[in-house]
Short mmCIF file of C-alpha atoms in Angstrom, two decimals:
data_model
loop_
_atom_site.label_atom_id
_atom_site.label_comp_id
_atom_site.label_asym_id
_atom_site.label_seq_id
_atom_site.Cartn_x
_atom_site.Cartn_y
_atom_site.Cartn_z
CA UNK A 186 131.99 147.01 113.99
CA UNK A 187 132.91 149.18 111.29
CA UNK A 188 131.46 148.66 107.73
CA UNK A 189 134.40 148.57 105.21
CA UNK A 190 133.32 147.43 101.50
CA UNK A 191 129.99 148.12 99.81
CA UNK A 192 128.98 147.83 96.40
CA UNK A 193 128.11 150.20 93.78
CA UNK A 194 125.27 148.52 90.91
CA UNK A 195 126.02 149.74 87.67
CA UNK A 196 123.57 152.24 85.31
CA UNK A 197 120.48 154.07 85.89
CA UNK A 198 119.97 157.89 86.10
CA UNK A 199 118.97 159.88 89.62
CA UNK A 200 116.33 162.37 90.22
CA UNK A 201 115.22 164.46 93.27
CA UNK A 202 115.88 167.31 95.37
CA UNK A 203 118.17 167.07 98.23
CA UNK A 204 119.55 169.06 101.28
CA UNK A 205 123.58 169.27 102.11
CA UNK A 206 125.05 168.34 105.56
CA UNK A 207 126.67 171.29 106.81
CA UNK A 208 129.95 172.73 105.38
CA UNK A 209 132.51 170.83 106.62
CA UNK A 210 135.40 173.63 107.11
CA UNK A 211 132.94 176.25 108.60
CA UNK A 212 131.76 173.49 111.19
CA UNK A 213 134.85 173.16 112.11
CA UNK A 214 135.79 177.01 112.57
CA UNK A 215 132.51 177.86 114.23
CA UNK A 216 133.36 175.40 117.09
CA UNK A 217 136.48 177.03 117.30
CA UNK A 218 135.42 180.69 117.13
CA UNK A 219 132.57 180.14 119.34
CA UNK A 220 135.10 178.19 121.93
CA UNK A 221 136.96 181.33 122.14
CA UNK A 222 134.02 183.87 122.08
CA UNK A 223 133.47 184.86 125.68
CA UNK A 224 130.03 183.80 126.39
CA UNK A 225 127.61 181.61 124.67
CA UNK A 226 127.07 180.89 120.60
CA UNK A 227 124.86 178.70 119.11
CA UNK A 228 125.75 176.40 116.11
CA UNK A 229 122.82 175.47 113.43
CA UNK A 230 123.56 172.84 110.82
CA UNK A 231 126.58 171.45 111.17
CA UNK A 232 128.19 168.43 110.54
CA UNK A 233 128.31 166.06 112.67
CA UNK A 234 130.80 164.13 111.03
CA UNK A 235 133.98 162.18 112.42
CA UNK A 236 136.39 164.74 112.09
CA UNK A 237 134.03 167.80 113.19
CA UNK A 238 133.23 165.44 116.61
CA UNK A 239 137.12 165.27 116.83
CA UNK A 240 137.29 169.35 117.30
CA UNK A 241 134.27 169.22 119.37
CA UNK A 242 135.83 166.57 121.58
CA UNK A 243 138.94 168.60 121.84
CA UNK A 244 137.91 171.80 123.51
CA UNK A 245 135.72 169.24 125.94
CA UNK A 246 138.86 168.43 126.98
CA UNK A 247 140.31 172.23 127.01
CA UNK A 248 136.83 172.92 129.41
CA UNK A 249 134.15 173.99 126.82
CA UNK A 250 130.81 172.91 127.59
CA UNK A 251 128.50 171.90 124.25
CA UNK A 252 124.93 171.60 124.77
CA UNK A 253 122.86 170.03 122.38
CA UNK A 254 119.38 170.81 121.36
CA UNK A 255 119.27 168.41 118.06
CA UNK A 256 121.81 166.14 116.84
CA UNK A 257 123.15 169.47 114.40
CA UNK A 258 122.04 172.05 116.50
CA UNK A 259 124.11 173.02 119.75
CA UNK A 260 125.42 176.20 122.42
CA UNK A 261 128.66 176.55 123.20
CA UNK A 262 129.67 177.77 126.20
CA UNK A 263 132.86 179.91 124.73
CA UNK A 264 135.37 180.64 127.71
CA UNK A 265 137.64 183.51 125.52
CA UNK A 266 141.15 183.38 126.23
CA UNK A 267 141.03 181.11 128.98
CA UNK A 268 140.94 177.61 127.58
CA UNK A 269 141.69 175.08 130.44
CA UNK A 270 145.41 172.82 129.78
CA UNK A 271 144.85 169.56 128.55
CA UNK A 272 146.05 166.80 130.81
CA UNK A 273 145.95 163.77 128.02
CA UNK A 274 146.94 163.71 124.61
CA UNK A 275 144.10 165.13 122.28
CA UNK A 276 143.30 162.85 119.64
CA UNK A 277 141.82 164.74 116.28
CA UNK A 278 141.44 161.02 114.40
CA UNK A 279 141.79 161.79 110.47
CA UNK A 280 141.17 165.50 110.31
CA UNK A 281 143.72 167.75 109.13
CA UNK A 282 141.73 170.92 110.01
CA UNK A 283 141.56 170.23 112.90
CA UNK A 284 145.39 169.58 113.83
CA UNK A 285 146.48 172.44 112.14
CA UNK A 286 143.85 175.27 113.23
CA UNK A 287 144.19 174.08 116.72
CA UNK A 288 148.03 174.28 116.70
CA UNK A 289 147.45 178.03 116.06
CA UNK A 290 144.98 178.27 118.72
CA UNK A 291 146.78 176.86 121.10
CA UNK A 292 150.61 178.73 120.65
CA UNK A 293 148.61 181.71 120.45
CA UNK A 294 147.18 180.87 124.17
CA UNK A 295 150.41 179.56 125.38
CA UNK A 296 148.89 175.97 126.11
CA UNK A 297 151.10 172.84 125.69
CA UNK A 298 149.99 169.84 124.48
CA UNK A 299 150.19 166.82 122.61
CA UNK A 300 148.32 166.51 119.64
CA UNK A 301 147.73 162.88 117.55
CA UNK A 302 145.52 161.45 115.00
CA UNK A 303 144.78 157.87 112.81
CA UNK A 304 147.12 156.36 110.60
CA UNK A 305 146.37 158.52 107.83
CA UNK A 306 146.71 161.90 110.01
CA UNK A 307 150.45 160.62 111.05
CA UNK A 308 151.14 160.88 107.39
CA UNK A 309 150.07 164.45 107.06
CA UNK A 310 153.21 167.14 106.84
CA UNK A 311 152.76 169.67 109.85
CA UNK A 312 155.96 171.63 109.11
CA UNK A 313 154.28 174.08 106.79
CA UNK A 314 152.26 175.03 110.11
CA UNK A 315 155.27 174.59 112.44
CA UNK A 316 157.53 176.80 110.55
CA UNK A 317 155.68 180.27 110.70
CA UNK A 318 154.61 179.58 114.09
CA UNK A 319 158.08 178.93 114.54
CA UNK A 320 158.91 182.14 113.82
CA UNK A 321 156.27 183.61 116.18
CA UNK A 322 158.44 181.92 118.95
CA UNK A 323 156.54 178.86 119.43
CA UNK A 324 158.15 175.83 120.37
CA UNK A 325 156.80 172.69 118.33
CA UNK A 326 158.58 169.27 117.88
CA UNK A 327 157.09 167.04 114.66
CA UNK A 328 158.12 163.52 114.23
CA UNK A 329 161.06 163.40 111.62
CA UNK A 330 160.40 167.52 111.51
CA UNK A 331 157.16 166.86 109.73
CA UNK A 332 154.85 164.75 110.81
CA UNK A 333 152.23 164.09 114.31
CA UNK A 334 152.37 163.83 117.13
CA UNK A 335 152.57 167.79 117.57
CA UNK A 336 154.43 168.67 121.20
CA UNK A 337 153.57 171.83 121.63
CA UNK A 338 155.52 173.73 125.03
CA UNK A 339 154.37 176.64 126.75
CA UNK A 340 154.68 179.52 123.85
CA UNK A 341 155.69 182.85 126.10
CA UNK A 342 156.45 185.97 124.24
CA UNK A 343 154.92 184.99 121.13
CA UNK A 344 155.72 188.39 118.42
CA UNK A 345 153.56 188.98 115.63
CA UNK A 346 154.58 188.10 112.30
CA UNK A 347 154.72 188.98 108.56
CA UNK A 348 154.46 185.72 106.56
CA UNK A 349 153.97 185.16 102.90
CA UNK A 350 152.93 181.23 102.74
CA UNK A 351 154.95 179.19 100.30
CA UNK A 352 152.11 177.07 99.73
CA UNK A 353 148.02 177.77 98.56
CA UNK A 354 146.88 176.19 101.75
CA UNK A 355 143.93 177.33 104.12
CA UNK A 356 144.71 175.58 106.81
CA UNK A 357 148.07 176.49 106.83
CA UNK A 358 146.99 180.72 106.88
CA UNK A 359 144.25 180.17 109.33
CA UNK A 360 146.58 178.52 112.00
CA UNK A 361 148.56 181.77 111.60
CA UNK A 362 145.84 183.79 111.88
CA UNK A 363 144.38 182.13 115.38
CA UNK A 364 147.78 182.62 116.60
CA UNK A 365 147.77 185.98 115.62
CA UNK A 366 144.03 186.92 117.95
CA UNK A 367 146.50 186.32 120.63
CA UNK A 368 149.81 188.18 120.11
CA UNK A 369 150.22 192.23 120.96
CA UNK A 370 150.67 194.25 117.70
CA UNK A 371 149.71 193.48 114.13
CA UNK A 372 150.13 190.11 112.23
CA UNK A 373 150.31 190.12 108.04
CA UNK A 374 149.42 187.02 106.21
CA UNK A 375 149.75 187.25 102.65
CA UNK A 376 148.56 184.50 99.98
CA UNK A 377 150.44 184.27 96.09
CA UNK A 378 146.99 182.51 95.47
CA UNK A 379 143.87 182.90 97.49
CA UNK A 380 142.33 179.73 99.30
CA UNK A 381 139.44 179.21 101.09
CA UNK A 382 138.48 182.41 103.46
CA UNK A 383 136.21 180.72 106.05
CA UNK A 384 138.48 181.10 108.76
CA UNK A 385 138.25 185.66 107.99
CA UNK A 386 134.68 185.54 107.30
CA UNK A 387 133.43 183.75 110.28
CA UNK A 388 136.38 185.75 112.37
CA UNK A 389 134.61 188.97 111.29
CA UNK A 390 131.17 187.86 112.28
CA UNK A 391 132.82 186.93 115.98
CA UNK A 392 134.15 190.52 116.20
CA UNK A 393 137.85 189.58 115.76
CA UNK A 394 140.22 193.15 114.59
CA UNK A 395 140.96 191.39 111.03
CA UNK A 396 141.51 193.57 107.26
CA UNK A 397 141.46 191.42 104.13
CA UNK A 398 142.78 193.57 101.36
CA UNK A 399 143.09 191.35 98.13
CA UNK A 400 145.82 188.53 99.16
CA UNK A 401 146.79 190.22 102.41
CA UNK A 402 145.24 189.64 105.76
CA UNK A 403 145.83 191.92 108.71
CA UNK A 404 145.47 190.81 112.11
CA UNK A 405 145.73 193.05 115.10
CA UNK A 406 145.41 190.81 118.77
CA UNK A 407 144.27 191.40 121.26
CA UNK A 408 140.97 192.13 120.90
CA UNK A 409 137.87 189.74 122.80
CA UNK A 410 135.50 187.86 120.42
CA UNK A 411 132.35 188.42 121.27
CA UNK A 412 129.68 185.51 120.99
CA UNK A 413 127.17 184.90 117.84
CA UNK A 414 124.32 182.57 116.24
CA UNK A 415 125.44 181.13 113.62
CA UNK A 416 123.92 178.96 110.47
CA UNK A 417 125.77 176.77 108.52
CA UNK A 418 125.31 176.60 104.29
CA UNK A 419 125.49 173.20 103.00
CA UNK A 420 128.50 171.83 101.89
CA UNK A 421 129.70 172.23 98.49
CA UNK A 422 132.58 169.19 99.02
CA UNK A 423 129.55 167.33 99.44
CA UNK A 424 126.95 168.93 96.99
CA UNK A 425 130.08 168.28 94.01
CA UNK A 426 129.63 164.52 94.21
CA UNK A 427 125.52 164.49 93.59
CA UNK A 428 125.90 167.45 90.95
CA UNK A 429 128.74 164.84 88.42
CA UNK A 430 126.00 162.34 89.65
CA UNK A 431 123.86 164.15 87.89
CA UNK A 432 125.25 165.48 85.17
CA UNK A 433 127.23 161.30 83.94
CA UNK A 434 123.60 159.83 85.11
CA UNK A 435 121.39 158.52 82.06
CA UNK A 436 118.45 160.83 82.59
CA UNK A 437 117.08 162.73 85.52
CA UNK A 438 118.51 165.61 87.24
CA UNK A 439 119.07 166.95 90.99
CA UNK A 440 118.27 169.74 92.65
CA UNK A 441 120.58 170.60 96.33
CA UNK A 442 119.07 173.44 98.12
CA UNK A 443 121.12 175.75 100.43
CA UNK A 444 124.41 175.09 99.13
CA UNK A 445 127.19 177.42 100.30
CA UNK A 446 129.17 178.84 97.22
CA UNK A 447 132.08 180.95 98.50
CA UNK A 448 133.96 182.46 95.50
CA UNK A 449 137.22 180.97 97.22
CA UNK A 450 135.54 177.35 96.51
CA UNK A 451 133.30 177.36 93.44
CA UNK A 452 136.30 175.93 91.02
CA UNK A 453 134.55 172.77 90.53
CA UNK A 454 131.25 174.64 89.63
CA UNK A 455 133.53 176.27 86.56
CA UNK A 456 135.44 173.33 85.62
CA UNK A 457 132.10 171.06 85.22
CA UNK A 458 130.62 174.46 83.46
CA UNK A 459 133.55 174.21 80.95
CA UNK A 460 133.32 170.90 80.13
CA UNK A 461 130.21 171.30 78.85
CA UNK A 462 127.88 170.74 81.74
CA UNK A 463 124.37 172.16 82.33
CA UNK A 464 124.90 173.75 86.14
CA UNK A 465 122.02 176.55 87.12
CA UNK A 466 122.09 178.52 90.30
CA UNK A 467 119.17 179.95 91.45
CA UNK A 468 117.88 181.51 94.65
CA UNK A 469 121.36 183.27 95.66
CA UNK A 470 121.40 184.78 98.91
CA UNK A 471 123.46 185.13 101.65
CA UNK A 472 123.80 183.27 105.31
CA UNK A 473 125.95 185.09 107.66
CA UNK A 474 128.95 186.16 105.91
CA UNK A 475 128.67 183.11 103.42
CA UNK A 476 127.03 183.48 100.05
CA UNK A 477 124.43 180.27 99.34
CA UNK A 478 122.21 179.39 96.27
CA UNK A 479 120.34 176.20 95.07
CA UNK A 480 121.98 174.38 92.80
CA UNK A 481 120.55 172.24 89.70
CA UNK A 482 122.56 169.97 87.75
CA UNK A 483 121.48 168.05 84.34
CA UNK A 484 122.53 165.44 82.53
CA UNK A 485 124.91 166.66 79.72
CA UNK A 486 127.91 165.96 77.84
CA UNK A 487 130.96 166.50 78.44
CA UNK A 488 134.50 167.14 76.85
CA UNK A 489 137.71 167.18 77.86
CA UNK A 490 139.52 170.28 79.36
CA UNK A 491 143.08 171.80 80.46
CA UNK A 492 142.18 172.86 83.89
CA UNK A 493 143.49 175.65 84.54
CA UNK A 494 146.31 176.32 87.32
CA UNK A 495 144.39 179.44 88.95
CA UNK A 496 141.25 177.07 89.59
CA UNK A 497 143.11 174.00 91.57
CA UNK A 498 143.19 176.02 94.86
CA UNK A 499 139.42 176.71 94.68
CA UNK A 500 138.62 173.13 93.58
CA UNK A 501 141.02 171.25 95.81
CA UNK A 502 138.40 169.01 97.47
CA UNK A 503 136.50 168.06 94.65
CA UNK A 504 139.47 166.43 92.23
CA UNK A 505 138.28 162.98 93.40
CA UNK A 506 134.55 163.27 91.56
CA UNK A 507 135.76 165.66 89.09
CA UNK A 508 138.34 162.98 87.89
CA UNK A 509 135.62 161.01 87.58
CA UNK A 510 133.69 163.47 85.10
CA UNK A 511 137.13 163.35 83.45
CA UNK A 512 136.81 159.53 82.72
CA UNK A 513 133.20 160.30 81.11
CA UNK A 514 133.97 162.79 78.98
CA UNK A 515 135.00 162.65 75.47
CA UNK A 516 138.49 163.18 75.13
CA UNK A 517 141.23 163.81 77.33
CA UNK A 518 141.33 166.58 80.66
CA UNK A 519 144.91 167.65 81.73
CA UNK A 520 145.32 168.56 85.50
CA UNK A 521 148.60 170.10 86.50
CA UNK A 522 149.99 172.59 89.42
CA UNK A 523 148.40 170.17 91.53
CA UNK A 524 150.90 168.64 93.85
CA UNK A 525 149.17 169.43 96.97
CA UNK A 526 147.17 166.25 96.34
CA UNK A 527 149.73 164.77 97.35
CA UNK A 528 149.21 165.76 100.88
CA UNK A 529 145.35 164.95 101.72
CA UNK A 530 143.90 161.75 103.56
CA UNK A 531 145.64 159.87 101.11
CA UNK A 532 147.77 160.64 97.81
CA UNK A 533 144.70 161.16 95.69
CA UNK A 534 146.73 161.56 92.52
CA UNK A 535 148.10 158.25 92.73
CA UNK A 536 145.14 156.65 94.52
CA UNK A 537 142.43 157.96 91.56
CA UNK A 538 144.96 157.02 89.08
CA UNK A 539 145.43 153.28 90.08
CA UNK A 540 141.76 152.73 90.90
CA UNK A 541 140.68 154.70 87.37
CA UNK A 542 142.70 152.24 85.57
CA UNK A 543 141.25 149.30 87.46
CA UNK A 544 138.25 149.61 86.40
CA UNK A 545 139.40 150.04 82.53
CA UNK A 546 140.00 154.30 82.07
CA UNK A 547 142.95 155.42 80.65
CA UNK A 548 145.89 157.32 83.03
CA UNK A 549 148.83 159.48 82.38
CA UNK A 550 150.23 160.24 86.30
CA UNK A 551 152.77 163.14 86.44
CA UNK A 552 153.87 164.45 90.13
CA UNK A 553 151.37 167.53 89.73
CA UNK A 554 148.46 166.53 88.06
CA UNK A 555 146.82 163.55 86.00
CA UNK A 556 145.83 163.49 82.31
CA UNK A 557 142.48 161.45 82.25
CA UNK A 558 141.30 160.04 78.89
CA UNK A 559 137.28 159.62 79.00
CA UNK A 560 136.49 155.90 78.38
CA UNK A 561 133.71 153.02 79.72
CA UNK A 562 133.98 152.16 83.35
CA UNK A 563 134.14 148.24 83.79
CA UNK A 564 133.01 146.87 86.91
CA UNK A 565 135.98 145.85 89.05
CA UNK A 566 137.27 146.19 92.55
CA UNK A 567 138.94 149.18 94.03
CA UNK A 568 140.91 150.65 97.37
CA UNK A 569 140.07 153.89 98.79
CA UNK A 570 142.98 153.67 100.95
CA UNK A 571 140.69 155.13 103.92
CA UNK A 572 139.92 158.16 101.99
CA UNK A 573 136.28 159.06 102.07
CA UNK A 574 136.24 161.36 98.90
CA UNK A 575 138.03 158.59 96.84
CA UNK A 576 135.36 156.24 98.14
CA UNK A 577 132.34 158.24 97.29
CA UNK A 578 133.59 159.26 94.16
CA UNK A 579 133.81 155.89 93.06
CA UNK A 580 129.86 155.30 94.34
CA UNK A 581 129.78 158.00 91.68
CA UNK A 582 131.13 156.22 89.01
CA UNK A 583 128.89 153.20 89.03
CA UNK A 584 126.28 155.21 87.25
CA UNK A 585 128.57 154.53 84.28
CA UNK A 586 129.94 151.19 84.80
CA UNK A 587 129.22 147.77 83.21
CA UNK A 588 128.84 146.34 86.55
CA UNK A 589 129.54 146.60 89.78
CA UNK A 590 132.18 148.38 91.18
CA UNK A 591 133.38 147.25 94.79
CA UNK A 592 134.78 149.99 97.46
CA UNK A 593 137.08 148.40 99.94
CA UNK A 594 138.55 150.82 102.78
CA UNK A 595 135.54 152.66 103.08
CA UNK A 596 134.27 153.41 106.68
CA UNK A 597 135.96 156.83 106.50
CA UNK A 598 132.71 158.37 104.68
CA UNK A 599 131.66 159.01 108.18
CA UNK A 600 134.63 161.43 108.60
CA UNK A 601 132.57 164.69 106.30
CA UNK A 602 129.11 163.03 104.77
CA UNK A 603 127.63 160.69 107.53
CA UNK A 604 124.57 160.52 105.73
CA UNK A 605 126.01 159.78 102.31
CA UNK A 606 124.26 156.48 102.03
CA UNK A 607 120.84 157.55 102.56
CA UNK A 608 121.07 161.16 100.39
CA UNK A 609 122.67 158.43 97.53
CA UNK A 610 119.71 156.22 97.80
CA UNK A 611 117.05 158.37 98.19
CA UNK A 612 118.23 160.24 94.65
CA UNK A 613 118.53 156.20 92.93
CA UNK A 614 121.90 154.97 92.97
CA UNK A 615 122.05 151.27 93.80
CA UNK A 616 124.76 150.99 96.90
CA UNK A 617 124.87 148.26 99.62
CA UNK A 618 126.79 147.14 102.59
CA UNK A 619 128.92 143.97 102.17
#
């Protein structure tokens, strides 16, 4: 049975040194990469969350053959270009990633199939992958034109493609770009803003024929990836929520080791850093193709900030717990140029905003962004709406509250921090079951 509510005691400080799951996103694209390297990889760290078991489970089905020598530590048995058809419906649960990288993958290896999710993944728009694959000659149908179950047919003659996307969206490029390993001749993605570059970093390591030149990637298929070991950094999604913990917590201070800080995801790190908080990164080094540091936060005080436009692509993830550094610090933080919120595991601008105000913090909601007035968090009851950032950013916020703050909707947790319970404990925040 799954656990739903828990509670969240109010006050106290934390204090301790933890380690990070492994990054969520490059989990993800290392199954995938070493699924279509031709001949065995092996996978340290990585999450073993719901949604990275979801792309795990879904090249099982497509005949890859995991073999596990710890519960984060595995070989995969890559088959290159030769991916066996699906014969049932592949169902990726709540993860975007997932849905959308393996669309790519699968046009670009002229597989059909039918992929599904949750509740929550049904609500996702697709058409922003559909429509440049589209135009690679794939044929996709979307519910209403926008929305899973993704049919994909049998994608012959796929062309290469020059696509500029319309939207700052990771996901969105790197479906293109598996696509793209596939297809004879040279593909060009290009970006207005950069996003996360996971998907060209770990592509390089595998061998793929890929150019990043500023905002424009260059893909030439064709070429075989070629198996490698990789290491996962800890995830910085994950990190964000024990570094606010830190730095709204009444005294102490927390040190994560081993954190991966790719420049295309550090935005939180400079928001927090210009509202005033104490953030040190020592021991910077480099894991593969990732860059990773330690990472020690303080307690500190804050003040309110414009966020700035360039930094919402970088900091995407971590709105949810930075919102809540908003409500602690004095004066008011302005978010805008952040629609794509919109479009996550739920619509975290309007699900922060009703569940800030619940528990007594001051909202403005415009269809981009929030302005967040700092206040005092009351104890009170709140609805994640199934999304696990929204719930652990509220186990967060209890560090400031009056009293207890209750999480309803929460099981989803499991979906990118499995452990998050034990790490939150360990450090001193006061969280239990219902």
């Amino acid at each position: 049975m799954l656990r739903e509510k828990f509670f969240a005691k109010g006050g106290g400080g934390i204090t301790g040194e933890i380690v990070m799951p492994g990054d969520k996103s490059i989990s993800h694209r290392a199954v995938m990469c070493g699924s279509l390297a031709k001949g065995v990889s092996r996978v340290a760290n990585c999450l073993m969350g719901d949604d990275v078991k979801a792309t795990i489970k879904a090249f099982e089905a497509m005949g890859v053959k995991f073999e596990f020598d710890s519960p984060s530590s595995f070989l995969i048995k890559g088959r290159g270009c030769r991916l066996e058809q699906p014969r049932e419906i592949i169902n990726l649960q709540n993860s975007g990633t997932s849905i959308r990288l393996i669309t790519g993958i699968l046009v670009g290896l002229n597989l059909s199939a039918i992929l599904d999710g949750d509740e929550s993944l049904r609500k996702r728009p697709m058409k922003r992958v559909a429509v440049p694959l589209r135009n690679m000659g794939a044929a996709i149908s979307l519910r209403n034109d926008n929305f899973p179950p993704i049919d994909i047919l049998n994608s012959s003659g796929l062309q290469a493609i020059e696509y500029t996307l319309p939207v700052a969206s990771a996901q969105v490029k790197s479906s293109v770009i598996f696509a793209s390993l596939f297809v004879e001749g040279t593909s060009v993605v290009r970006e207005m803003i950069r996003t996360r570059d996971h998907t060209e970093r770990m592509l390089a390591q595998f061998g793929a024929d890929l150019r990043v030149e500023d905002k424009e990637i260059k893909i030439r298929g064709g070429k075989e990836l070629r198996p490698v070991d990789i290491e996962i950094p800890g995830d910085l999604s994950s990190a964000a929520f024990f570094i606010v913990a830190a730095i709204i917590s009444q005294s102490g201070g927390v040190k994560i080791k081993g954190v991966g800080l790719n420049p295309t995801r550090d935005g939180a790190i400079t928001i927090l850093r210009e509202m005033g908080a104490r953030i040190d990164i020592e021991n910077e080094r480099v894991l593969g193709n990732e860059p990773v540091a330690d990472i020690v936060a303080f307690p500190s005080v804050l003040n309110g900030v414009v966020i700035d436009k360039n930094l919402v692509a970088s900091a995407i993830d971590e709105f949810p717990i930075l919102f809540i550094a908003a409500a602690c610090a004095r004066g008011d933080t302005h978010l805008r140029g952040a629609e794509e919120l919109r479009h996550k595991e739920s619509n975290r601008l309007v699900t922060m905003a009703k569940n800030l105000r619940k528990l007594g913090i001051s909202v403005e909601l415009f269809e981009d962004g929030l302005t967040i007035s700092g206040g005092n968090f009351k104890s009170g009851e709140i609805d994640s709406e199934r999304d696990h950032r929204v719930a652990m950013a509220f186990a967060i916020a209890s560090l400031r509250a009056e009293g207890v703050i209750t999480i309803n909707n929460a099981a989803e947790i499991s979906t990118s921090f499995p452990n998050f319970f034990d790490v939150a404990e360990t450090l001193g925040l006061r969280l239990s079951w219902a």
